[in-house]
Coordinates of C-alpha atoms in Angstrom, one line a residue:
M23 CA 14.1 -5.5 9.9
V24 CA 15.0 -8.3 7.5
L25 CA 17.4 -6.0 5.5
A26 CA 19.1 -4.5 8.7
R27 CA 19.8 -8.1 9.9
Q28 CA 21.9 -8.9 6.8
L29 CA 24.0 -5.8 6.6
S30 CA 26.5 -6.5 9.3
S31 CA 29.0 -3.9 8.1
I32 CA 26.7 -1.0 8.8
P33 CA 25.1 -0.3 12.2
K34 CA 21.6 -1.7 12.4
P35 CA 20.2 1.4 14.4
L36 CA 21.6 3.7 11.6
I37 CA 19.8 1.8 8.9
I38 CA 16.5 1.6 10.8
A39 CA 16.7 5.3 11.8
V40 CA 17.3 6.5 8.2
V41 CA 14.6 4.3 6.7
A42 CA 12.0 5.2 9.3
G43 CA 12.9 8.9 9.1
G44 CA 12.7 8.9 5.3
L45 CA 9.5 7.0 5.2
G46 CA 7.9 9.3 7.8
L47 CA 9.0 12.5 6.1
F48 CA 7.9 11.6 2.6
L49 CA 4.6 10.1 3.9
A50 CA 3.9 13.6 5.3
I51 CA 4.6 15.0 1.9
A52 CA 2.3 12.5 0.4
V53 CA -0.5 13.4 2.7
L54 CA -0.1 17.1 1.9
R55 CA -0.4 16.1 -1.8
L56 CA -3.7 14.4 -1.1
L57 CA -5.0 17.3 1.0
N58 CA -4.0 19.8 -1.8
G59 CA -5.4 17.7 -4.5
S60 CA -2.2 18.0 -6.6
K61 CA -1.4 15.5 -9.4
Y62 CA 0.6 12.5 -8.3
Q63 CA 2.8 12.8 -11.4
T64 CA 4.1 16.2 -10.4
Y65 CA 5.1 15.2 -6.9
V66 CA 6.7 11.8 -7.9
N67 CA 8.7 13.3 -10.7
V68 CA 10.1 16.1 -8.6
M69 CA 11.2 13.5 -6.0
I70 CA 12.8 11.3 -8.7
L71 CA 14.7 14.3 -10.0
F72 CA 15.9 15.2 -6.5
M73 CA 16.9 11.5 -5.9
L74 CA 19.0 11.4 -9.1
A75 CA 20.7 14.7 -8.0
C76 CA 21.5 13.1 -4.6
L77 CA 22.8 10.0 -6.5
A78 CA 25.3 12.1 -8.4
I79 CA 27.0 13.4 -5.2
S80 CA 26.6 10.3 -2.9
G81 CA 29.3 7.8 -2.2
E82 CA 29.4 5.1 -4.8
E83 CA 29.2 2.2 -2.4
F84 CA 26.0 3.7 -0.8
I85 CA 24.1 3.8 -4.0
P86 CA 23.0 0.1 -4.1
L87 CA 22.3 0.2 -0.3
A88 CA 20.2 3.4 -0.7
F89 CA 17.9 1.8 -3.2
E90 CA 17.8 -1.4 -1.2
S91 CA 16.6 0.6 1.8
G92 CA 13.8 2.3 -0.2
G93 CA 12.6 -1.1 -1.6
V94 CA 12.1 -2.7 1.8
T95 CA 10.0 0.1 3.5
T96 CA 6.4 -1.2 2.8
G97 CA 5.6 -4.7 3.9
P98 CA 2.4 -6.6 4.9
M99 CA 1.8 -4.0 7.7
G100 CA 2.5 -0.9 5.9
V101 CA 0.6 -1.5 2.6
P102 CA -2.9 -2.1 4.0
L103 CA -2.5 0.7 6.6
L104 CA -1.4 3.3 4.1
V105 CA -3.9 2.4 1.4
A106 CA -6.7 2.5 3.9
F107 CA -5.3 5.8 5.3
G108 CA -5.3 7.3 1.9
S109 CA -8.9 6.1 1.1
G110 CA -10.1 7.7 4.4
L111 CA -8.4 11.0 3.5
C112 CA -10.0 11.1 0.1
L113 CA -13.5 10.2 1.4
S114 CA -13.2 13.0 4.0
K115 CA -12.5 15.5 1.1
S116 CA -15.5 14.2 -0.9
D117 CA -13.1 13.0 -3.7
G118 CA -14.3 9.4 -3.5
D119 CA -11.4 6.8 -3.7
S120 CA -10.0 7.9 -7.1
D121 CA -6.8 9.5 -5.7
C122 CA -6.2 7.4 -2.6
F123 CA -3.2 5.4 -4.0
G124 CA 0.4 6.5 -4.1
L125 CA 1.3 6.9 -0.5
C126 CA 3.5 3.7 -0.5
G127 CA 5.2 4.8 -3.7
L128 CA 6.1 8.3 -2.4
G129 CA 7.0 7.0 1.0
S130 CA 9.5 4.5 -0.6
I131 CA 11.5 7.3 -2.2
G132 CA 12.2 9.0 1.2
P133 CA 14.6 6.3 2.5
I134 CA 16.6 6.3 -0.8
I135 CA 17.2 10.0 -0.7
L136 CA 18.1 10.1 3.0
M137 CA 20.5 7.1 2.6
L138 CA 22.3 8.8 -0.4
L139 CA 22.7 11.9 1.8
V140 CA 24.1 9.7 4.6
G141 CA 26.6 8.4 2.0
L142 CA 28.2 11.9 1.9
F143 CA 29.4 11.5 5.5
F144 CA 29.7 7.7 6.1
S145 CA 31.4 4.8 4.2
A146 CA 29.6 1.5 3.8
G147 CA 32.9 -0.3 3.5
S148 CA 33.7 -3.1 1.1
E149 CA 33.6 -6.2 3.5
F150 CA 30.4 -8.1 4.1
D151 CA 30.1 -10.6 6.9
V152 CA 28.5 -13.9 5.7
T153 CA 28.9 -15.9 8.9
Q154 CA 25.1 -15.6 9.4
Y155 CA 24.6 -17.7 6.3
T156 CA 27.4 -20.2 6.7
E157 CA 27.9 -20.9 10.4
A158 CA 26.4 -24.1 11.7
S159 CA 24.5 -23.9 15.0
N160 CA 22.2 -25.9 17.2
L161 CA 18.6 -26.1 15.6
A162 CA 16.9 -25.5 19.0
V163 CA 19.1 -22.5 19.8
T164 CA 18.7 -21.0 16.4
F165 CA 14.9 -21.1 16.4
S166 CA 14.7 -20.0 20.0
E167 CA 16.8 -16.9 19.4
A168 CA 14.9 -16.2 16.2
V169 CA 11.5 -16.4 17.8
S170 CA 12.5 -14.1 20.7
G171 CA 14.3 -11.6 18.4
S172 CA 11.4 -11.6 15.9
F173 CA 8.7 -11.1 18.6
I174 CA 10.5 -8.2 20.2
E175 CA 10.9 -6.5 16.7
V176 CA 7.2 -7.1 15.8
M177 CA 6.1 -5.6 19.1
K178 CA 8.3 -2.5 18.4
S179 CA 6.6 -2.1 15.1
V180 CA 3.0 -2.6 16.4
A181 CA 3.3 -0.5 19.5
P182 CA 3.1 2.9 17.8
I183 CA 0.0 1.8 15.8
V184 CA -1.7 0.6 19.0
A185 CA -0.7 3.8 20.9
I186 CA -2.3 6.0 18.2
F187 CA -5.4 3.9 18.1
L188 CA -5.8 4.1 21.9
I189 CA -5.4 7.9 21.9
Y190 CA -7.9 8.3 19.0
Q191 CA -10.4 6.0 20.8
L192 CA -10.1 7.9 24.1
I193 CA -10.7 11.3 22.5
T194 CA -13.5 10.3 20.0
R195 CA -15.0 7.1 21.4
K196 CA -15.8 6.3 17.7
F197 CA -15.4 2.5 18.0
S198 CA -18.0 0.3 19.6
K199 CA -17.2 -2.6 21.9
Q200 CA -17.6 -5.1 19.1
D201 CA -15.2 -3.1 16.9
I202 CA -12.5 -3.0 19.6
I203 CA -12.8 -6.7 20.1
K204 CA -12.3 -7.3 16.3
I205 CA -9.3 -4.9 16.3
C206 CA -7.7 -6.7 19.2
L207 CA -8.1 -10.1 17.7
G208 CA -6.7 -8.7 14.4
L209 CA -3.7 -7.3 16.3
I210 CA -3.0 -10.6 18.1
V211 CA -3.2 -12.6 14.7
T212 CA -0.8 -10.0 13.2
I213 CA 1.7 -10.3 15.9
I214 CA 1.6 -14.1 15.8
G215 CA 1.8 -14.3 12.0
L216 CA 4.7 -11.8 11.6
T217 CA 6.6 -13.5 14.5
V218 CA 6.3 -16.7 12.8
F219 CA 7.1 -15.4 9.4
L220 CA 10.3 -13.5 10.5
T221 CA 11.4 -16.5 12.5
G222 CA 11.2 -18.7 9.3
V223 CA 13.1 -15.9 7.5
S224 CA 15.9 -15.7 10.0
A225 CA 16.2 -19.4 10.6
G226 CA 15.8 -20.8 7.1
F227 CA 15.1 -18.5 4.2
L228 CA 18.3 -16.5 4.4
K229 CA 20.6 -19.4 4.4
L230 CA 18.6 -21.3 1.7
G231 CA 18.8 -18.4 -0.7
F232 CA 22.5 -17.9 0.0
Q233 CA 23.3 -21.6 -0.5
I234 CA 21.4 -21.8 -3.8
G235 CA 23.2 -18.8 -5.2
S236 CA 26.7 -19.7 -4.0
I237 CA 26.5 -23.4 -5.2
I238 CA 25.2 -22.6 -8.7
A239 CA 27.4 -19.5 -9.3
V240 CA 30.7 -21.6 -9.0
S241 CA 29.4 -24.6 -11.1
K242 CA 29.9 -25.1 -14.8
Y243 CA 26.2 -24.4 -15.2
K244 CA 26.4 -21.0 -13.5
M245 CA 24.5 -19.2 -16.4
L246 CA 21.5 -21.3 -15.4
L247 CA 21.1 -19.1 -12.3
I248 CA 19.7 -16.4 -14.5
P249 CA 16.6 -18.3 -15.6
I250 CA 16.4 -20.1 -12.2
G251 CA 16.3 -16.6 -10.5
M252 CA 13.8 -15.3 -12.9
I253 CA 11.5 -18.3 -12.4
L254 CA 11.9 -18.0 -8.6
G255 CA 11.1 -14.2 -8.8
Y256 CA 8.0 -14.9 -10.9
I257 CA 6.8 -17.4 -8.3
I258 CA 7.7 -15.6 -5.1
I259 CA 5.9 -12.4 -6.1
T260 CA 2.5 -14.3 -6.2
A261 CA 3.2 -15.3 -2.6
E262 CA 4.3 -11.9 -1.3
P263 CA 1.9 -10.9 1.4
A264 CA 2.1 -7.2 0.7
I265 CA 1.2 -7.8 -3.0
K266 CA -1.8 -9.9 -2.2
I267 CA -3.1 -7.2 0.2
L268 CA -2.5 -4.4 -2.3
L269 CA -4.3 -6.2 -5.2
E270 CA -7.3 -7.0 -2.9
Q271 CA -7.6 -3.3 -1.9
I272 CA -7.1 -2.0 -5.6
C273 CA -9.9 -4.5 -6.6
D274 CA -12.2 -3.3 -3.8
L275 CA -11.6 0.4 -4.2
T276 CA -11.9 0.4 -8.1
H277 CA -14.9 -2.0 -8.0
G278 CA -13.1 -4.4 -10.4
S279 CA -12.4 -1.7 -13.1
I280 CA -8.8 -2.5 -12.9
S281 CA -8.2 -6.2 -13.4
K282 CA -6.5 -8.1 -10.6
K283 CA -5.2 -10.8 -12.9
I284 CA -3.5 -8.2 -15.3
L285 CA -1.8 -6.4 -12.4
N286 CA -0.5 -9.8 -10.9
L287 CA 0.9 -10.7 -14.3
C288 CA 2.6 -7.4 -14.8
L289 CA 4.1 -7.6 -11.3
S290 CA 5.3 -11.2 -11.8
I291 CA 6.9 -10.3 -15.2
G292 CA 8.4 -7.2 -13.7
V293 CA 10.0 -9.0 -10.7
S294 CA 11.2 -11.8 -13.0
L295 CA 13.1 -9.3 -15.2
A296 CA 14.5 -7.6 -12.2
I297 CA 16.1 -10.7 -10.9
G298 CA 17.5 -11.6 -14.3
L299 CA 19.1 -8.1 -14.5
A300 CA 20.4 -8.4 -10.9
I301 CA 22.2 -11.7 -11.5
M302 CA 23.5 -10.4 -14.9
R303 CA 24.9 -7.4 -13.1
I304 CA 26.9 -9.7 -10.8
Y305 CA 28.2 -11.9 -13.6
F306 CA 29.1 -9.2 -16.1
D307 CA 30.1 -6.5 -13.6
I308 CA 27.4 -3.9 -14.9
P309 CA 27.5 -0.7 -12.8
F310 CA 24.3 -0.3 -10.8
V311 CA 23.6 3.3 -11.9
Y312 CA 23.6 2.1 -15.5
I313 CA 20.4 0.2 -14.8
M314 CA 18.7 2.5 -12.2
V315 CA 19.2 5.9 -13.7
P316 CA 17.7 5.0 -17.2
G317 CA 15.1 3.0 -15.4
Y318 CA 13.7 5.8 -13.2
L319 CA 13.9 8.3 -16.1
L320 CA 11.8 5.9 -18.2
A321 CA 9.3 5.6 -15.3
A322 CA 9.1 9.4 -15.0
L323 CA 8.5 9.8 -18.8
L324 CA 5.8 7.1 -18.7
S325 CA 4.1 8.9 -15.8
F326 CA 3.4 11.9 -18.1
K327 CA 1.4 9.8 -20.5
C328 CA -0.1 7.3 -18.1
P329 CA -3.4 7.8 -16.4
N330 CA -3.0 9.3 -12.9
M331 CA -4.5 6.3 -11.1
F332 CA -2.3 3.8 -13.0
C333 CA 0.8 5.9 -12.1
A334 CA 0.0 6.0 -8.4
I335 CA -0.9 2.1 -8.4
A336 CA 2.4 1.5 -10.2
F337 CA 4.6 3.1 -7.6
D338 CA 2.6 1.5 -4.8
S339 CA 3.0 -1.9 -6.4
G340 CA 6.8 -1.3 -6.7
G341 CA 7.0 -0.7 -3.0
A342 CA 4.8 -3.7 -2.3
A343 CA 6.7 -6.1 -4.6
S344 CA 10.0 -5.5 -2.7
G345 CA 8.5 -7.0 0.5
P346 CA 9.9 -9.3 3.1
L347 CA 9.9 -12.4 0.8
S348 CA 12.1 -10.5 -1.7
S349 CA 14.5 -9.2 0.8
S350 CA 14.8 -12.5 2.8
F351 CA 15.3 -14.9 -0.3
L352 CA 16.1 -13.1 -3.5
L353 CA 18.7 -10.8 -1.8
P354 CA 20.6 -13.6 -0.2
L355 CA 20.5 -15.5 -3.5
C356 CA 22.4 -12.7 -5.2
I357 CA 24.7 -12.2 -2.1
G358 CA 25.6 -16.0 -2.4
A359 CA 26.3 -15.7 -6.1
C360 CA 28.5 -12.6 -5.6
Y361 CA 30.4 -14.0 -2.5
A362 CA 31.1 -17.3 -4.3
Q363 CA 32.7 -15.5 -7.3
G364 CA 34.8 -13.3 -4.9
G365 CA 33.0 -10.1 -5.8
N366 CA 32.3 -7.0 -3.6
V367 CA 28.9 -7.8 -2.1
I368 CA 28.2 -4.3 -1.0
S369 CA 28.5 -2.7 -4.4
E370 CA 27.7 -5.8 -6.6
A371 CA 25.1 -7.8 -4.9
L372 CA 23.1 -5.3 -3.0
G373 CA 20.5 -3.4 -5.2
V374 CA 18.4 -6.5 -6.1
V375 CA 15.5 -5.2 -3.9
G376 CA 15.8 -1.7 -5.5
L377 CA 15.5 -3.4 -8.9
V378 CA 12.4 -5.4 -7.8
S379 CA 10.8 -2.2 -6.8
L380 CA 11.7 -0.4 -10.1
I381 CA 10.8 -2.8 -13.0
P382 CA 7.1 -3.4 -11.9
I383 CA 6.6 0.4 -11.9
I384 CA 7.6 0.5 -15.6
T385 CA 5.5 -2.6 -16.5
I386 CA 2.3 -1.5 -14.9
Q387 CA 2.6 2.0 -16.4
A388 CA 3.1 0.5 -19.8
V389 CA -0.1 -1.5 -19.3
G390 CA -1.8 1.7 -18.2
L391 CA -0.8 3.3 -21.5
I392 CA -2.2 0.4 -23.5
Y393 CA -5.4 0.5 -21.4
Q394 CA -5.8 4.2 -22.1
R395 CA -5.2 3.9 -25.8
K396 CA -7.9 1.2 -26.0
M397 CA -10.4 3.3 -24.1
E398 CA -9.6 6.4 -26.1
K399 CA -10.4 4.6 -29.3
Q400 CA -13.6 3.2 -27.8
Y401 CA -14.9 6.6 -26.7
I402 CA -13.8 8.4 -29.9
D403 CA -15.7 5.8 -31.9
E404 CA -18.8 6.6 -29.7
E405 CA -18.4 10.3 -30.9
Y406 CA -17.7 11.6 -27.3
N407 CA -18.0 15.4 -27.8
E408 CA -17.9 18.6 -25.8
E409 CA -21.7 18.5 -25.1
T410 CA -21.4 15.0 -23.6
Y411 CA -18.5 16.1 -21.6
E412 CA -20.6 19.0 -20.0
V413 CA -23.3 16.5 -19.1
D414 CA -20.7 14.3 -17.6
C415 CA -19.4 17.1 -15.5
E416 CA -22.8 18.1 -14.1
L417 CA -23.5 14.4 -13.3
Y418 CA -20.1 14.1 -11.7
K419 CA -20.8 17.1 -9.4
W420 CA -24.2 15.7 -8.5
L421 CA -22.7 12.3 -7.7
I422 CA -20.0 13.7 -5.5
T423 CA -22.5 15.8 -3.4
N424 CA -25.1 13.0 -3.0
Y425 CA -22.4 10.3 -2.4
Q426 CA -21.0 12.5 0.5
N427 CA -24.5 13.0 1.8
A428 CA -25.2 9.3 1.8
V429 CA -21.9 8.7 3.6
D430 CA -22.8 11.3 6.3
N431 CA -26.2 9.7 6.8
L432 CA -24.7 6.3 7.0
N433 CA -22.3 7.4 9.7
K434 CA -25.2 9.0 11.6
F435 CA -27.3 5.8 11.4
E436 CA -24.3 3.6 12.5
E437 CA -23.7 5.9 15.6
A438 CA -27.6 5.8 16.3
L439 CA -27.5 1.8 16.1
A440 CA -24.5 1.7 18.3
I441 CA -26.3 3.8 21.1
M442 CA -29.4 1.6 20.7
D443 CA -27.2 -1.5 21.1
K444 CA -25.9 -0.1 24.4
I445 CA -29.4 0.6 25.6
Q446 CA -30.6 -2.9 24.8
E447 CA -27.6 -4.5 26.4
G448 CA -28.1 -2.5 29.5
I449 CA -24.8 -0.7 29.3
I450 CA -26.4 2.8 29.5
P451 CA -27.8 3.4 33.1
E452 CA -31.6 3.8 33.3
E453 CA -31.3 7.4 34.5
E454 CA -29.4 8.3 31.3
I455 CA -31.7 6.5 28.7
D456 CA -33.6 9.7 28.0
N457 CA -30.4 11.5 27.1
A458 CA -29.5 8.7 24.9
I459 CA -32.8 8.8 23.0
D460 CA -32.4 12.5 22.5
K461 CA -29.0 11.9 21.0
I462 CA -30.5 9.3 18.7
N463 CA -33.2 11.7 17.5
K464 CA -30.7 14.4 16.8
L465 CA -28.4 12.0 14.9
I466 CA -31.3 10.9 12.5
E467 CA -32.9 14.3 12.2
N468 CA -32.8 15.6 8.6
T469 CA -31.8 12.2 7.2
A470 CA -34.4 9.7 6.0
F471 CA -36.7 10.8 8.8
D472 CA -38.2 14.3 9.0
S473 CA -38.9 14.3 12.7
P474 CA -37.9 12.5 16.0
I475 CA -39.0 8.8 15.9
I476 CA -38.7 7.9 19.5
D477 CA -40.8 9.5 22.2
E478 CA -39.9 7.3 25.1
Y479 CA -38.1 4.1 25.9
D480 CA -40.0 0.9 25.1
P481 CA -38.0 -2.2 24.4
D482 CA -40.5 -3.6 21.8
N483 CA -40.7 -0.3 19.9
M484 CA -36.9 0.0 20.1
K485 CA -36.5 -3.3 18.4
I486 CA -38.8 -2.2 15.6
I487 CA -37.1 1.1 15.1
Y488 CA -33.7 -0.6 15.2
D489 CA -34.8 -3.0 12.3
I490 CA -36.1 0.0 10.3
I491 CA -32.8 2.0 10.7
E492 CA -30.9 -1.2 9.8
S493 CA -32.9 -1.6 6.7
I494 CA -32.4 2.1 5.6
K495 CA -28.6 1.7 6.3
S496 CA -28.5 -1.4 4.0
L497 CA -30.3 0.6 1.2
I498 CA -27.9 3.5 1.5
E499 CA -25.0 1.0 1.3
Q500 CA -26.5 -0.4 -1.9
S501 CA -27.0 3.0 -3.4
N502 CA -23.5 3.9 -2.6
D503 CA -22.3 0.9 -4.7
Y504 CA -24.3 2.4 -7.6
F505 CA -22.9 5.9 -7.0
Q506 CA -19.4 4.5 -7.1
D507 CA -20.1 2.5 -10.4
I508 CA -21.3 5.6 -12.2
Y509 CA -18.5 7.8 -10.6
W510 CA -15.8 5.3 -11.9
L511 CA -17.4 5.4 -15.4
I512 CA -17.0 9.2 -15.5
E513 CA -13.6 9.2 -13.9
D514 CA -12.5 6.8 -16.7
R515 CA -13.8 9.2 -19.3
K516 CA -12.2 12.2 -17.7
R517 CA -8.8 10.5 -17.6
R518 CA -8.8 8.9 -21.0
I519 CA -10.1 11.6 -23.4
P520 CA -7.7 14.3 -24.6
L521 CA -10.6 16.8 -24.7
M522 CA -10.5 16.7 -20.9

């Protein structure tokens, strides 16, 4: 939405349709990869080669725009949804969370490829309308228009998610009353938060970035814009909502085995370098393809040596780094610098968000290589041999089986507790209580209990049984944490030792 508002020379519906279509198509491909259990590197490298082939035949003015479109696909709404979706798919396949990353990264490549193909039939033009940055307007009118416009766009984005949730709930009845209340409150906060954020972006951030870039670029200290841009890029990425969410989810799903601080530092350095390159490209008239083609080829080469999880996290981080803050401040900064110097904004200034999504992919994969080398040396020093490997494989299979059994039992206990809540709250009619008790007994059969535990309804006994099931549920959750810790230890060995 933020990008489409700024590109007045190209129809907004066209940009939104291409970005949405590309993201949807390539997310479907990413889901197929998860279901097939294929290596992430294989898929992402095939996509990169196809993207570079499209780049060779596309219109030159569309190349920066295409990479810009791919960079802005995953924001604070997309990142948590996609990572959680990937995690759920992996758990349903009994693979744990080891392969749940990469949906954002593969999804971001789709809009780039589709926009490059659009460049075969359309011209982006060479004129860029900057009146949105320069025109003076009444403050009250500006904010009222921004609020209404932002609210409508947010509702359009949230509506499909709500619709899918409602259909799922009507079919499965999976969520309890409490869960639905939590989800509704979360949606309300999301709508308000995104509306306020996009209002600030429209009414203030775009003009601020443009003014800083245009003023410094024509001063005698114009070269200072390079270090200033790099510092701003370093700082802005730490406040990027999508990055905060992604790092939290990485930390949770890997149980802290991948350092949040290191990832944050890599991302900050990567974005800082990207902004420096973007401004140098404007000043020294460096062709965009001279940076992007070698950059993606380097990312593809690194992926062959980098651990699978680091590769997937790197591409996800690249998509998250180019979020709404980058496209609403760093892009106008470069547009302002280019416009002030009389350059072609479409071909010279656009592309900064694409760069912001590329460089962190390289920096995080480089850290993954260093991490792998360290762990290889550690395990080789411990004389990790073929016999140890066989033991690990057996333990690994046992863990997968028992972990999935524990998850299944946990789901059954949660469903049983939800029914008991309804009985105690009087939601279930008296004449249906016996059926509900039968359902509870069937759910907990062959779990921690060998036989039915409720003969007939008694409020006092129900409370005691409720507490027992709640305690067992808590113990299963704790054991799952231990399962995951051992699982990750073996996963690390399997990824890092050449023997495997």
